CSV table of C-alpha atoms and ligand atoms in Angstrom, one decimal:
chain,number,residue,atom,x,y,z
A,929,UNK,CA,120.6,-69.6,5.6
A,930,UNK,CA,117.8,-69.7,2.6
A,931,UNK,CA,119.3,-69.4,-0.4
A,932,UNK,CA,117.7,-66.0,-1.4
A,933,UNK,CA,118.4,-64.5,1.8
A,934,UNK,CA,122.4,-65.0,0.9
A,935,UNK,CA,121.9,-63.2,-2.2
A,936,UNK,CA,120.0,-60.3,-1.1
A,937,UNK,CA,122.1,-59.4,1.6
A,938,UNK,CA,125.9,-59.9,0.7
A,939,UNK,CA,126.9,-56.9,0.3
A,940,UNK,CA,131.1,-55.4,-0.4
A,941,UNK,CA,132.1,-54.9,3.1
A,942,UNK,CA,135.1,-52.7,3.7
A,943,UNK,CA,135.4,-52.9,7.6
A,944,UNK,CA,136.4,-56.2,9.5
A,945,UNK,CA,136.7,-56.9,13.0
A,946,UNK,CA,140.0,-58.4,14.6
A,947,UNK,CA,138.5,-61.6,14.8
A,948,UNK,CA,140.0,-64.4,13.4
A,949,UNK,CA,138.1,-67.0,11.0
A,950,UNK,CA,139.0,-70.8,11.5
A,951,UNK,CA,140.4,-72.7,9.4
A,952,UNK,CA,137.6,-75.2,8.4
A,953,UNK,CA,135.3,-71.8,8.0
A,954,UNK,CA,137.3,-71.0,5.3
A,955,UNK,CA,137.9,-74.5,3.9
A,956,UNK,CA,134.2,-75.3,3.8
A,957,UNK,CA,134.3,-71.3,1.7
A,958,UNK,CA,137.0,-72.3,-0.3
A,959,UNK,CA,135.4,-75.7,-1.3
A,960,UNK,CA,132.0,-74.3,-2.3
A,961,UNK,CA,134.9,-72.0,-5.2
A,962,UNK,CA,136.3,-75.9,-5.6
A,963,UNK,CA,133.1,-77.1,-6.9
A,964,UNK,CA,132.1,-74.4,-9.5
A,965,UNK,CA,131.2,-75.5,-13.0
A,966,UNK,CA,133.6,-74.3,-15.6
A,967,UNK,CA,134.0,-74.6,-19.2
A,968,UNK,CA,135.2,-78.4,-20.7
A,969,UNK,CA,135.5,-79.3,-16.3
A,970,UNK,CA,139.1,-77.4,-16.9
A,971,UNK,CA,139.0,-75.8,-13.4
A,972,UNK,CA,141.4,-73.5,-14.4
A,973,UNK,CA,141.2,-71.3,-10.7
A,974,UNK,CA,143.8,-71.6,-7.9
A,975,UNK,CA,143.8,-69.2,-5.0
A,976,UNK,CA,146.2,-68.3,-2.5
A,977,UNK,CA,145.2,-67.5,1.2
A,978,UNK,CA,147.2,-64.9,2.9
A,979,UNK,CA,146.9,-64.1,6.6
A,980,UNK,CA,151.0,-62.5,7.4
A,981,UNK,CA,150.3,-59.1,7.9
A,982,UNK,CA,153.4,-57.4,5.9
A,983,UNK,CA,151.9,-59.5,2.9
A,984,UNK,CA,148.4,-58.4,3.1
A,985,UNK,CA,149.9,-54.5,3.5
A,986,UNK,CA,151.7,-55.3,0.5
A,987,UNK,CA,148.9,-56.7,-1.0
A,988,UNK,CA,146.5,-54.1,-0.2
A,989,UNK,CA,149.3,-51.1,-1.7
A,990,UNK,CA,149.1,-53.3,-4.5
A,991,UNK,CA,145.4,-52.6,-5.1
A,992,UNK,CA,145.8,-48.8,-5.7
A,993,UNK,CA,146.6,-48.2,-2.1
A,994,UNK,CA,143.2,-50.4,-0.9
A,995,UNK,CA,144.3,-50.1,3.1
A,996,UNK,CA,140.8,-51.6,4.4
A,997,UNK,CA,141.8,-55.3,2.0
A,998,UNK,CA,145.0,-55.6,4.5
A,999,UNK,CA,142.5,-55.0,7.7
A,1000,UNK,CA,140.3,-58.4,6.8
A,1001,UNK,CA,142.3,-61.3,8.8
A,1002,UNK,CA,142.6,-63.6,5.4
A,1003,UNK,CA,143.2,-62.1,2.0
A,1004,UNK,CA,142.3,-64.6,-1.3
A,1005,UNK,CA,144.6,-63.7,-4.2
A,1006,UNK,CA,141.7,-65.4,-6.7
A,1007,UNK,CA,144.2,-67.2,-9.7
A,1008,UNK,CA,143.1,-68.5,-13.4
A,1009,UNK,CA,145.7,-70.5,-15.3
A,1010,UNK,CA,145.4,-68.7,-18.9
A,1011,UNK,CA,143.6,-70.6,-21.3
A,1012,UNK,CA,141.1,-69.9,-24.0
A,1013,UNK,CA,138.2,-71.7,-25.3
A,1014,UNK,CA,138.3,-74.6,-28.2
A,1015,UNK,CA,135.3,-73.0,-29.8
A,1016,UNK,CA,136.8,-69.6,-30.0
A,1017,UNK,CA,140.9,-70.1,-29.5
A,1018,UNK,CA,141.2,-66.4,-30.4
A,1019,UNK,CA,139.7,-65.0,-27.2
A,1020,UNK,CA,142.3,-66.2,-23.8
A,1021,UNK,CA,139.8,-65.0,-21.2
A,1022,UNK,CA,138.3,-68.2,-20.7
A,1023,UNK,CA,139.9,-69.0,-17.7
A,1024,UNK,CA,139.3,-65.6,-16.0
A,1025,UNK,CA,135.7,-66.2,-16.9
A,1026,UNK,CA,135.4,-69.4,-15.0
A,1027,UNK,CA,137.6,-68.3,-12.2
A,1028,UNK,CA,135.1,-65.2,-11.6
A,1029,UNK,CA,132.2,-68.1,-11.2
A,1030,UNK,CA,133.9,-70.1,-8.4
A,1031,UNK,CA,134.9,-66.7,-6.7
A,1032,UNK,CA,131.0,-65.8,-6.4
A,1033,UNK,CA,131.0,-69.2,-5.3
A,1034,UNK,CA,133.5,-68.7,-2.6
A,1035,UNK,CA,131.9,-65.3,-1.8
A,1036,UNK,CA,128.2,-66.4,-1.3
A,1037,UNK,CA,129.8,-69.0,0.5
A,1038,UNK,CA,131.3,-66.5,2.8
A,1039,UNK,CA,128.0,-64.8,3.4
A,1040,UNK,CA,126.6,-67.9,4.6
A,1041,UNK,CA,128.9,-68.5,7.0
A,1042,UNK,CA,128.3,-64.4,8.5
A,1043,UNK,CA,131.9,-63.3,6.6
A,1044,UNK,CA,131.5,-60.4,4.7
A,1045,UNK,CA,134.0,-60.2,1.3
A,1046,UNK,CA,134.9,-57.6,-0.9
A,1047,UNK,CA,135.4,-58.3,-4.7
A,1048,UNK,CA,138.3,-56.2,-5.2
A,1049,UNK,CA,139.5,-55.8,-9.4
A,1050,UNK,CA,141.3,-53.0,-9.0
A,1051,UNK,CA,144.9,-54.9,-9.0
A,1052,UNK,CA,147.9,-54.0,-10.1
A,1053,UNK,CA,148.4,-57.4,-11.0
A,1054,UNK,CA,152.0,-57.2,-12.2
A,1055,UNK,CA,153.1,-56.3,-8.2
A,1056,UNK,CA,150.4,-58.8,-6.8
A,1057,UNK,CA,151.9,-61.9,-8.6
A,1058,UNK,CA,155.4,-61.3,-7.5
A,1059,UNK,CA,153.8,-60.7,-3.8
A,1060,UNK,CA,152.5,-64.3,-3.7
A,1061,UNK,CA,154.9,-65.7,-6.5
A,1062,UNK,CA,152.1,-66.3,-9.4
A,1063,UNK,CA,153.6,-67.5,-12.2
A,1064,UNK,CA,154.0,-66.3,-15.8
A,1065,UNK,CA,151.0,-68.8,-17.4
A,1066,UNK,CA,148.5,-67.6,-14.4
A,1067,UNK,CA,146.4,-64.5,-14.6
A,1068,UNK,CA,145.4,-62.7,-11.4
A,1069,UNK,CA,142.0,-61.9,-11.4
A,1070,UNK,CA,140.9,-60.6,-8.3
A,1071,UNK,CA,141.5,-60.2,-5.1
A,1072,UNK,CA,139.0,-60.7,-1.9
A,1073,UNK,CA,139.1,-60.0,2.0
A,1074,UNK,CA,137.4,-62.2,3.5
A,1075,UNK,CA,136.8,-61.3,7.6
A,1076,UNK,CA,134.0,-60.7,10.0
A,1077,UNK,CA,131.9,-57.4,9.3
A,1078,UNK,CA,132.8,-54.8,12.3
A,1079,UNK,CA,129.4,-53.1,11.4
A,1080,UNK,CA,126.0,-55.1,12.4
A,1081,UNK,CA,124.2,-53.4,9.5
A,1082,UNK,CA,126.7,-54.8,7.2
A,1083,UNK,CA,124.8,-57.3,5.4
A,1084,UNK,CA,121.7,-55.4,4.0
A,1085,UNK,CA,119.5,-55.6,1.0
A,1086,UNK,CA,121.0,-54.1,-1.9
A,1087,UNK,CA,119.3,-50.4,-2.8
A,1088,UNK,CA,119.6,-48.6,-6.0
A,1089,UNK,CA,119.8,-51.7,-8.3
A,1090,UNK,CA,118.1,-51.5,-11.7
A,1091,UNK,CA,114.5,-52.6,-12.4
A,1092,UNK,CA,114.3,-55.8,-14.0
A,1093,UNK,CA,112.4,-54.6,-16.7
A,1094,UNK,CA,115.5,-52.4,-17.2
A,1095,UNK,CA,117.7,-55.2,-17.8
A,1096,UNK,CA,115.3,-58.1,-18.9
A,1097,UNK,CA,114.1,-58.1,-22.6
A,1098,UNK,CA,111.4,-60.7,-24.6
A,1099,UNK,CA,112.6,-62.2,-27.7
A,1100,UNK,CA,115.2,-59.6,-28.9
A,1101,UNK,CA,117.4,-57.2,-27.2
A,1102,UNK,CA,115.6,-53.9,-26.0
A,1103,UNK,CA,112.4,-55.2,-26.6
A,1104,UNK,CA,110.1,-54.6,-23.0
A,1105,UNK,CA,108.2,-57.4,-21.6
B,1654,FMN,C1,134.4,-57.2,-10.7
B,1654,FMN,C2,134.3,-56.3,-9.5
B,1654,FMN,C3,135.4,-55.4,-9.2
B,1654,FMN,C4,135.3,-54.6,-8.0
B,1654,FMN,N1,136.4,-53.9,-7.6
B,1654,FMN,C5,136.3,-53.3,-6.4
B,1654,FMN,C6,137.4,-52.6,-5.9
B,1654,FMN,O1,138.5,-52.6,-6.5
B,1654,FMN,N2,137.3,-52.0,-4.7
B,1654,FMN,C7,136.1,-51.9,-4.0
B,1654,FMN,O2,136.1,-51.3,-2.9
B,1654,FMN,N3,135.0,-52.5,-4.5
B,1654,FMN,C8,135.1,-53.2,-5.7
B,1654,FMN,N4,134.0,-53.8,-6.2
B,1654,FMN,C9,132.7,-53.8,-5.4
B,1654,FMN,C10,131.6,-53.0,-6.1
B,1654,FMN,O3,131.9,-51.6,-5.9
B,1654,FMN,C11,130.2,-53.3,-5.5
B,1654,FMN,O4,130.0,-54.7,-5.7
B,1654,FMN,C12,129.1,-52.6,-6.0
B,1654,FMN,O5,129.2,-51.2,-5.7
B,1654,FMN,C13,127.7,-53.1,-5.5
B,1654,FMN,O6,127.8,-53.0,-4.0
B,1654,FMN,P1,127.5,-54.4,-3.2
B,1654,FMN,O7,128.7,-55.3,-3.5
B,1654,FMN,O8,127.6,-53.9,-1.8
B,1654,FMN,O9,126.2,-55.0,-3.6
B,1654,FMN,C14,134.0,-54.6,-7.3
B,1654,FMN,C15,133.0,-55.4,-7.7
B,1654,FMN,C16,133.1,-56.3,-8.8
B,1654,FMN,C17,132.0,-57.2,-9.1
């Protein structure tokens, strides 16, 4: 697909069809998160691909009672290892801020390949990293069905986005082009 046309047209879909995705579909999705910059290369995300139903039920309950994540046939726990910046030790989030990059990554990927995604941040991470056995030092940062769309309007332009001139300034914040 052109690039732009990925963009404009991913949209959150919530309804998937039964059909399964192969394996090298999502490999080739998984390796586009692989490649992301990050900060200092550290690569800090890991991600771990569930397809057993009970687990993606469990998974689902775990994001507030999200029923339509355990419907897509693979579910991506999206991981950071915690870490912080050398520039600014103080803040930790550095590793959540580069895993969020490779998961756009992953999910533009996804659009590409006709897979609609979800980015779903309401997790009650706590109950999703004993689900998939995250350990202590990693952050869960989001999780993501990935499946095919059940509707065929799924992947439309985006309405009711801000202007650019809303969000765009010249020379110093708040300052109109
Ligand atoms: C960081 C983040 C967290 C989100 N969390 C959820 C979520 O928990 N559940 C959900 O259904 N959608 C979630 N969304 C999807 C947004 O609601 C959606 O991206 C936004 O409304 C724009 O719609 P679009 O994705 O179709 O363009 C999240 C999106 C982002 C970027």
């Amino acid at each position: 697909m052109e690039f732009y046309d990925v963009i404009q047209t991913r949209r959150s879909v919530r309804r998937f069809l039964k059909r399964a995705v192969d394996e090298e579909t999502i490999e080739r999705v998984l390796d586009a998160a692989r490649i992301a910059p990050s900060g200092g290369d550290r690569q800090p995300w890991r991600f771990v691909v569930v397809k057993e139903e009970q687990k993606k039920k469990r998974i689902a309950r775990a994001c507030y009672g999200q029923d339509f994540v355990a419907e897509a046939p693979v579910v991506l726990v999206c991981c950071a290892i915690k870490c912080s910046s050398g520039y600014e030790p103080w803040h930790d989030e550095a590793g959540r801020r580069d895993a969020v990059i490779a998961i756009d990554h992953l999910i533009l990927a996804a659009r590409n390949e006709g897979l609609g995604t979800c980015w779903v941040g309401a997790v009650h991470d706590k109950q999703v990293k004993k689900i998939v056995n995250v350990p202590d030092d990693v952050d869960v940062v989001m999780v993501v069905p990935i499946g095919y769309p059940a509707s065929k309007t799924a992947f439309r332009k985006a309405s009711g986005r801000k202007k650019l001139r809303e969000i765009c300034f010249l020379e110093q914040y708040g300052r109109k082009q």
